Amino acid sequence: MTSPSAPAEAATAVPAKPAAEAGAGVRFDWAYWLFPGPRRRFSEAEIARSGLKGWSSGIDCYVMSNVLVLGLVFYTMLPRHLAHVILIGGLAMASLGLGVGRWLWRQPTRTRFNGATLALSILMVLITLVMVKLGYRDEARDLLPFAAGGMTLTVSSWWFLTLYRTQQLGARLAELDAQDERIAMAQRLATAQIQPHFLFNTLASLQHWVDTRDDRAGPMLRSLTRYLRATLPMFEQDRLPLEQELQIVRSYLDIMQARLGQRLSWSLDTEAGAGAVIAGASLPPGTLLTLAENAITHGIEPSLRGGHIAVRVKAADGRLRLEVQDGGQGLTPGACDGLGLANTRERLQAQFGPEARLGLEPAPDQAPGCLAWVELPTA
């Protein structure tokens, strides 16, 4: 007896696609075979941005010495009447190949690679025709295998060099793009560090003082206006003049002093002779502000007695040092691992490299609190 489910199964079977339809998506790219090489062309600005080193003279020494050694090793195995020609020709081919290699290294394009390959082919044909014309037909025939081998090795070297350089530049630029994206994200996150609770608490205090007609409302409103006017657009910039950063920190500390009252006092001191350095210095926006916010959040606010915040600017030996020292409760576990400090470190490294440093340590001279500092090159 036939199972009643059999017709249903047969009816739902999916017919196989015709072979022509199945292979319709496969496309053979003739252009790649007729004109091989990387399709991407790097601009001069992209190559300069990559920061990769140029052609090393050590490559020239390595290749030429190897060609010379191989030529001397096989010199006695070559036909006597052709040995010196092959040795000199090998050195000439290596020198030509290295020259073209430097040219391709500077701009690894398929146009350059194919142009160099075509030029080498024409050169080899012309040399062969000249030898035949001068009566060296047998010598030309004997040299043909060596010339073909040398040409194949040279073109293959150009091919791999072009591909390697293209991938190297592409990978480096992709790495820089990702780094720029991380920095942009860090800047957006830093913008978010105009913390909601800071604004809410400040506005709540301001509203209370306005309702009670407290004389502190006017100065605090002016400080808050200066602070917001400066901080809202500042993270759209890559760098901010240090003078503007100091003004933002002043406005922030004015607001916090109005809110915390006698629990907070602060000072901003500039080392004698550092005025010229400050006038020309710039740094990632929010760098010093982040240190001041951390001093308030982790040092002053948790302490019942409050404390003093000292902001100091120093310059010596071609370096700028910014310090924020609080007299609060001192370093706490995880104080160095905050998102704000991590973003600040990354932005400092991106702009100044390893010469920029950021650190947290206990306050000196056994004083209570914590010392946060940033060191930057002034040049």
Short mmCIF file of C-alpha atoms in Angstrom, two decimals:
data_model
loop_
_atom_site.label_atom_id
_atom_site.label_comp_id
_atom_site.label_asym_id
_atom_site.label_seq_id
_atom_site.Cartn_x
_atom_site.Cartn_y
_atom_site.Cartn_z
CA MET A 1 0.00 0.00 0.00
CA THR A 2 1.33 3.41 -0.90
CA SER A 3 1.88 5.87 1.93
CA PRO A 4 -0.45 8.89 1.66
CA SER A 5 2.40 11.22 2.51
CA ALA A 6 4.46 10.22 -0.53
CA PRO A 7 2.63 12.41 -3.09
CA ALA A 8 2.90 15.39 -0.76
CA GLU A 9 6.63 14.86 -0.37
CA ALA A 10 7.03 14.55 -4.10
CA ALA A 11 4.97 17.68 -4.68
CA THR A 12 7.10 19.74 -2.31
CA ALA A 13 10.43 18.66 -3.77
CA VAL A 14 12.47 21.64 -5.03
CA PRO A 15 13.60 21.19 -8.63
CA ALA A 16 17.32 21.48 -9.27
CA LYS A 17 18.51 24.67 -10.96
CA PRO A 18 19.84 24.34 -14.47
CA ALA A 19 23.60 24.33 -14.72
CA ALA A 20 23.61 27.56 -16.71
CA GLU A 21 21.48 29.29 -14.08
CA ALA A 22 23.59 27.94 -11.21
CA GLY A 23 26.75 29.38 -12.72
CA ALA A 24 25.19 32.68 -13.70
CA GLY A 25 26.72 34.45 -10.70
CA VAL A 26 30.29 33.42 -11.59
CA ARG A 27 32.01 36.12 -13.61
CA PHE A 28 35.46 35.81 -15.10
CA ASP A 29 37.40 39.05 -14.92
CA TRP A 30 39.50 39.25 -18.07
CA ALA A 31 40.77 42.72 -17.16
CA TYR A 32 42.69 41.34 -14.20
CA TRP A 33 44.55 38.89 -16.42
CA LEU A 34 45.22 41.35 -19.21
CA PHE A 35 46.20 44.18 -16.85
CA PRO A 36 47.16 42.55 -13.53
CA GLY A 37 48.02 44.30 -10.32
CA PRO A 38 46.33 46.03 -7.38
CA ARG A 39 43.38 48.21 -8.32
CA ARG A 40 43.74 50.67 -5.48
CA ARG A 41 45.86 53.75 -6.01
CA PHE A 42 47.15 55.59 -2.96
CA SER A 43 47.42 59.35 -3.00
CA GLU A 44 50.58 61.11 -1.90
CA ALA A 45 48.71 62.32 1.18
CA GLU A 46 47.72 58.75 2.11
CA ILE A 47 51.28 57.49 1.70
CA ALA A 48 52.60 60.35 3.83
CA ARG A 49 49.87 59.74 6.43
CA SER A 50 50.82 56.08 6.75
CA GLY A 51 54.16 57.11 8.21
CA LEU A 52 55.80 53.93 6.88
CA LYS A 53 59.50 53.94 6.18
CA GLY A 54 60.81 54.35 2.67
CA TRP A 55 62.97 51.96 0.69
CA SER A 56 65.86 50.66 2.77
CA SER A 57 69.36 50.76 1.32
CA GLY A 58 69.93 47.44 3.07
CA ILE A 59 67.70 45.79 0.45
CA ASP A 60 70.03 46.98 -2.33
CA CYS A 61 73.09 45.64 -0.53
CA TYR A 62 71.40 42.32 0.22
CA VAL A 63 70.20 41.69 -3.34
CA MET A 64 73.39 42.80 -5.08
CA SER A 65 75.62 40.78 -2.75
CA ASN A 66 73.50 37.66 -3.28
CA VAL A 67 73.56 38.06 -7.07
CA LEU A 68 77.34 38.51 -6.99
CA VAL A 69 77.85 35.48 -4.75
CA LEU A 70 75.60 33.28 -6.91
CA GLY A 71 77.36 34.49 -10.04
CA LEU A 72 80.77 33.62 -8.62
CA VAL A 73 79.57 30.24 -7.34
CA PHE A 74 78.20 29.20 -10.74
CA TYR A 75 80.86 31.00 -12.76
CA THR A 76 82.86 27.83 -13.49
CA MET A 77 79.68 25.92 -14.41
CA LEU A 78 78.65 28.39 -17.11
CA PRO A 79 79.88 28.25 -20.71
CA ARG A 80 83.34 29.81 -20.68
CA HIS A 81 82.65 32.25 -23.49
CA LEU A 82 79.40 33.42 -21.82
CA ALA A 83 80.32 33.37 -18.12
CA HIS A 84 81.45 36.99 -17.90
CA VAL A 85 78.49 38.16 -19.98
CA ILE A 86 76.04 36.33 -17.72
CA LEU A 87 77.71 37.68 -14.57
CA ILE A 88 77.69 41.28 -15.79
CA GLY A 89 74.18 40.88 -17.19
CA GLY A 90 72.95 39.47 -13.88
CA LEU A 91 74.34 42.43 -11.95
CA ALA A 92 72.83 44.83 -14.48
CA MET A 93 69.45 43.07 -14.26
CA ALA A 94 69.58 43.20 -10.45
CA SER A 95 70.47 46.90 -10.50
CA LEU A 96 67.63 47.62 -12.93
CA GLY A 97 65.23 45.52 -10.89
CA LEU A 98 66.12 47.36 -7.68
CA GLY A 99 65.66 50.74 -9.35
CA VAL A 100 62.20 49.78 -10.55
CA GLY A 101 61.50 48.25 -7.14
CA ARG A 102 62.17 51.60 -5.46
CA TRP A 103 59.88 53.24 -8.00
CA LEU A 104 57.09 50.73 -7.27
CA TRP A 105 57.64 51.06 -3.52
CA ARG A 106 56.93 54.78 -3.68
CA GLN A 107 53.64 54.22 -5.57
CA PRO A 108 52.59 50.54 -6.00
CA THR A 109 50.10 50.81 -8.86
CA ARG A 110 49.12 48.33 -11.54
CA THR A 111 50.00 50.93 -14.19
CA ARG A 112 53.57 51.15 -12.94
CA PHE A 113 53.92 47.39 -12.60
CA ASN A 114 52.62 46.61 -16.08
CA GLY A 115 54.57 49.51 -17.59
CA ALA A 116 57.79 48.24 -16.03
CA THR A 117 57.08 44.68 -17.20
CA LEU A 118 56.37 45.86 -20.76
CA ALA A 119 59.50 48.03 -20.81
CA LEU A 120 61.66 45.12 -19.60
CA SER A 121 60.18 42.82 -22.26
CA ILE A 122 60.88 45.34 -25.01
CA LEU A 123 64.42 45.85 -23.70
CA MET A 124 65.13 42.10 -23.75
CA VAL A 125 63.78 41.79 -27.30
CA LEU A 126 65.88 44.74 -28.49
CA ILE A 127 69.04 43.31 -26.91
CA THR A 128 68.40 39.96 -28.59
CA LEU A 129 67.80 41.60 -32.00
CA VAL A 130 70.97 43.67 -31.67
CA MET A 131 73.02 40.57 -30.84
CA VAL A 132 71.59 38.74 -33.85
CA LYS A 133 72.20 41.77 -36.06
CA LEU A 134 75.84 41.92 -34.95
CA GLY A 135 76.37 38.25 -35.76
CA TYR A 136 76.02 36.78 -32.27
CA ARG A 137 73.08 34.53 -33.14
CA ASP A 138 74.50 31.44 -31.40
CA GLU A 139 75.43 33.43 -28.30
CA ALA A 140 71.95 34.95 -28.20
CA ARG A 141 70.41 31.48 -28.40
CA ASP A 142 72.66 30.23 -25.61
CA LEU A 143 71.89 33.23 -23.40
CA LEU A 144 68.14 33.01 -23.97
CA PRO A 145 67.40 30.55 -21.08
CA PHE A 146 69.41 32.66 -18.63
CA ALA A 147 67.75 35.87 -19.80
CA ALA A 148 64.28 34.31 -19.59
CA GLY A 149 64.99 33.04 -16.08
CA GLY A 150 66.33 36.40 -14.94
CA MET A 151 63.36 38.22 -16.44
CA THR A 152 60.88 35.84 -14.81
CA LEU A 153 62.57 36.26 -11.43
CA THR A 154 62.64 40.06 -11.80
CA VAL A 155 58.99 40.40 -12.85
CA SER A 156 57.91 38.01 -10.08
CA SER A 157 59.83 40.09 -7.55
CA TRP A 158 58.12 43.26 -8.80
CA TRP A 159 54.75 41.52 -8.58
CA PHE A 160 55.18 40.38 -4.99
CA LEU A 161 56.71 43.71 -3.97
CA THR A 162 53.75 45.62 -5.46
CA LEU A 163 51.21 43.40 -3.72
CA TYR A 164 53.09 43.50 -0.41
CA ARG A 165 53.44 47.28 -0.45
CA THR A 166 49.76 47.71 -1.36
CA GLN A 167 48.64 45.46 1.47
CA GLN A 168 51.06 47.16 3.88
CA LEU A 169 49.75 50.62 3.05
CA GLY A 170 46.13 49.46 3.10
CA ALA A 171 46.53 47.77 6.47
CA ARG A 172 48.31 50.78 7.97
CA LEU A 173 45.67 53.22 6.70
CA ALA A 174 42.89 50.96 7.99
CA GLU A 175 44.64 50.90 11.37
CA LEU A 176 44.88 54.70 11.38
CA ASP A 177 41.22 55.01 10.36
CA ALA A 178 40.23 52.73 13.23
CA GLN A 179 42.41 54.76 15.58
CA ASP A 180 40.79 57.99 14.38
CA GLU A 181 37.38 56.43 14.93
CA ARG A 182 38.37 55.45 18.47
CA ILE A 183 39.60 58.97 19.12
CA ALA A 184 36.39 60.44 17.70
CA MET A 185 34.40 58.10 19.91
CA ALA A 186 36.54 59.07 22.88
CA GLN A 187 35.82 62.71 22.13
CA ARG A 188 32.10 61.97 21.97
CA LEU A 189 32.36 60.11 25.25
CA ALA A 190 34.34 62.97 26.71
CA THR A 191 31.54 65.30 25.66
CA ALA A 192 29.20 63.12 27.66
CA GLN A 193 31.40 63.74 30.68
CA ILE A 194 29.58 67.02 31.15
CA GLN A 195 27.82 64.69 33.54
CA PRO A 196 24.05 64.81 33.90
CA HIS A 197 24.25 64.67 37.69
CA PHE A 198 26.66 67.63 37.68
CA LEU A 199 24.23 69.68 35.58
CA PHE A 200 21.18 68.54 37.53
CA ASN A 201 22.77 69.30 40.90
CA THR A 202 24.07 72.64 39.69
CA LEU A 203 20.69 73.66 38.24
CA ALA A 204 18.93 72.47 41.41
CA SER A 205 21.24 74.61 43.55
CA LEU A 206 20.76 77.53 41.19
CA GLN A 207 16.98 77.19 41.29
CA HIS A 208 17.01 77.11 45.10
CA TRP A 209 19.17 80.20 45.31
CA VAL A 210 16.98 82.04 42.82
CA ASP A 211 13.86 81.12 44.80
CA THR A 212 15.46 82.27 48.05
CA ARG A 213 17.08 85.28 46.39
CA ASP A 214 20.51 84.13 47.45
CA ASP A 215 23.33 86.40 46.29
CA ARG A 216 25.28 83.35 45.10
CA ALA A 217 22.84 82.73 42.22
CA GLY A 218 24.23 85.47 39.96
CA PRO A 219 27.93 84.52 40.11
CA MET A 220 27.08 80.83 39.77
CA LEU A 221 24.89 81.44 36.73
CA ARG A 222 27.67 83.41 35.07
CA SER A 223 30.19 80.63 35.80
CA LEU A 224 27.81 77.97 34.48
CA THR A 225 27.19 79.99 31.31
CA ARG A 226 30.94 80.36 30.69
CA TYR A 227 31.46 76.67 31.39
CA LEU A 228 28.74 75.45 29.01
CA ARG A 229 29.68 77.94 26.29
CA ALA A 230 33.25 76.65 26.37
CA THR A 231 32.71 72.92 26.90
CA LEU A 232 29.85 72.12 24.52
CA PRO A 233 31.78 72.85 21.28
CA MET A 234 35.30 72.14 22.50
CA PHE A 235 35.28 68.39 21.83
CA GLU A 236 34.71 68.99 18.13
CA GLN A 237 38.33 70.20 17.97
CA ASP A 238 41.43 68.03 17.84
CA ARG A 239 43.38 70.44 20.03
CA LEU A 240 42.49 73.23 22.39
CA PRO A 241 44.79 76.09 23.44
CA LEU A 242 45.93 75.60 27.01
CA GLU A 243 44.71 79.07 27.96
CA GLN A 244 41.14 78.11 27.00
CA GLU A 245 41.43 74.83 28.90
CA LEU A 246 42.54 76.71 32.01
CA GLN A 247 39.60 79.08 31.70
CA ILE A 248 37.20 76.12 31.49
CA VAL A 249 38.75 74.60 34.61
CA ARG A 250 38.38 77.93 36.43
CA SER A 251 34.67 78.07 35.55
CA TYR A 252 34.18 74.47 36.64
CA LEU A 253 35.90 74.99 39.99
CA ASP A 254 33.95 78.21 40.55
CA ILE A 255 30.70 76.26 40.12
CA MET A 256 31.80 73.45 42.40
CA GLN A 257 33.03 75.90 45.04
CA ALA A 258 29.65 77.63 44.99
CA ARG A 259 27.92 74.29 45.41
CA LEU A 260 30.19 72.77 48.04
CA GLY A 261 30.75 75.97 49.97
CA GLN A 262 33.45 75.78 52.63
CA ARG A 263 34.19 72.15 51.79
CA LEU A 264 36.11 73.24 48.69
CA SER A 265 38.82 75.78 48.09
CA TRP A 266 41.02 75.92 45.02
CA SER A 267 43.98 77.72 43.48
CA LEU A 268 45.57 77.90 40.04
CA ASP A 269 49.28 78.70 39.96
CA THR A 270 51.49 79.26 36.93
CA GLU A 271 55.23 78.83 37.33
CA ALA A 272 57.29 81.94 36.73
CA GLY A 273 58.53 82.03 33.15
CA ALA A 274 55.91 79.60 31.86
CA GLY A 275 53.71 82.29 30.32
CA ALA A 276 55.25 82.05 26.86
CA VAL A 277 54.95 78.27 26.89
CA ILE A 278 51.30 78.43 27.94
CA ALA A 279 50.52 80.93 25.17
CA GLY A 280 51.75 78.52 22.50
CA ALA A 281 50.70 75.22 24.07
CA SER A 282 47.70 73.13 23.07
CA LEU A 283 46.39 69.75 24.14
CA PRO A 284 43.45 67.39 23.55
CA PRO A 285 40.31 69.19 24.76
CA GLY A 286 39.18 68.24 28.23
CA THR A 287 42.54 66.87 29.38
CA LEU A 288 42.93 69.13 32.41
CA LEU A 289 39.18 69.28 32.98
CA THR A 290 39.08 65.49 33.35
CA LEU A 291 41.74 65.65 36.07
CA ALA A 292 39.82 68.37 37.89
CA GLU A 293 36.55 66.40 37.65
CA ASN A 294 38.27 63.31 39.03
CA ALA A 295 39.72 65.33 41.90
CA ILE A 296 36.22 66.53 42.82
CA THR A 297 34.42 63.21 42.27
CA HIS A 298 36.95 60.86 43.90
CA GLY A 299 38.74 63.20 46.29
CA ILE A 300 36.67 66.09 47.61
CA GLU A 301 33.03 64.96 47.45
CA PRO A 302 33.54 61.62 49.31
CA SER A 303 35.45 63.42 52.08
CA LEU A 304 33.32 64.87 54.87
CA ARG A 305 35.85 67.60 55.58
CA GLY A 306 36.30 68.46 51.90
CA GLY A 307 39.68 69.80 50.87
CA HIS A 308 41.75 72.06 48.66
CA ILE A 309 42.43 71.59 44.94
CA ALA A 310 45.66 73.04 43.57
CA VAL A 311 46.08 73.33 39.80
CA ARG A 312 49.69 73.99 38.78
CA VAL A 313 51.30 74.67 35.39
CA LYS A 314 55.05 74.14 35.05
CA ALA A 315 57.47 74.27 32.13
CA ALA A 316 61.08 73.09 32.04
CA ASP A 317 63.52 71.38 29.66
CA GLY A 318 61.17 71.52 26.71
CA ARG A 319 58.31 69.86 28.57
CA LEU A 320 55.02 71.10 29.97
CA ARG A 321 53.70 69.63 33.22
CA LEU A 322 50.12 70.08 34.40
CA GLU A 323 49.24 69.04 37.95
CA VAL A 324 45.96 68.72 39.82
CA GLN A 325 46.42 67.93 43.51
CA ASP A 326 43.48 67.44 45.84
CA GLY A 327 43.40 67.23 49.62
CA GLY A 328 40.65 64.62 49.68
CA GLN A 329 40.57 61.01 50.78
CA GLY A 330 43.41 59.85 48.52
CA LEU A 331 43.71 57.14 45.90
CA THR A 332 40.92 54.58 45.88
CA PRO A 333 40.90 51.13 44.21
CA GLY A 334 40.13 51.50 40.52
CA ALA A 335 40.82 55.24 40.48
CA CYS A 336 43.31 54.80 37.64
CA ASP A 337 40.95 52.69 35.51
CA GLY A 338 38.18 55.20 34.86
CA LEU A 339 36.79 55.75 31.37
CA GLY A 340 37.69 59.43 31.40
CA LEU A 341 41.36 58.79 32.19
CA ALA A 342 41.55 55.96 29.64
CA ASN A 343 40.14 58.21 26.91
CA THR A 344 42.50 61.01 27.88
CA ARG A 345 45.53 58.70 27.76
CA GLU A 346 44.54 57.42 24.31
CA ARG A 347 44.07 60.92 22.92
CA LEU A 348 47.39 62.07 24.37
CA GLN A 349 49.18 59.10 22.81
CA ALA A 350 47.51 59.73 19.45
CA GLN A 351 48.59 63.37 19.33
CA PHE A 352 51.98 63.34 21.07
CA GLY A 353 53.09 59.71 20.96
CA PRO A 354 55.09 58.13 23.78
CA GLU A 355 56.43 61.53 24.89
CA ALA A 356 53.06 62.33 26.49
CA ARG A 357 52.40 60.80 29.90
CA LEU A 358 49.55 60.82 32.41
CA GLY A 359 49.87 59.57 35.97
CA LEU A 360 48.15 59.31 39.33
CA GLU A 361 50.02 59.03 42.62
CA PRO A 362 49.59 59.82 46.31
CA ALA A 363 50.05 63.46 47.22
CA PRO A 364 53.70 64.33 48.01
CA ASP A 365 55.14 65.09 51.45
CA GLN A 366 52.67 62.72 53.14
CA ALA A 367 49.87 65.19 52.48
CA PRO A 368 46.33 63.84 52.21
CA GLY A 369 44.81 63.34 48.80
CA CYS A 370 46.04 62.51 45.33
CA LEU A 371 48.25 64.09 42.67
CA ALA A 372 47.29 63.72 38.99
CA TRP A 373 49.71 65.00 36.37
CA VAL A 374 50.19 65.24 32.62
CA GLU A 375 53.51 65.82 30.86
CA LEU A 376 53.67 67.00 27.24
CA PRO A 377 56.43 68.07 24.87
CA THR A 378 56.34 71.80 24.20
CA ALA A 379 57.93 71.63 20.74
#
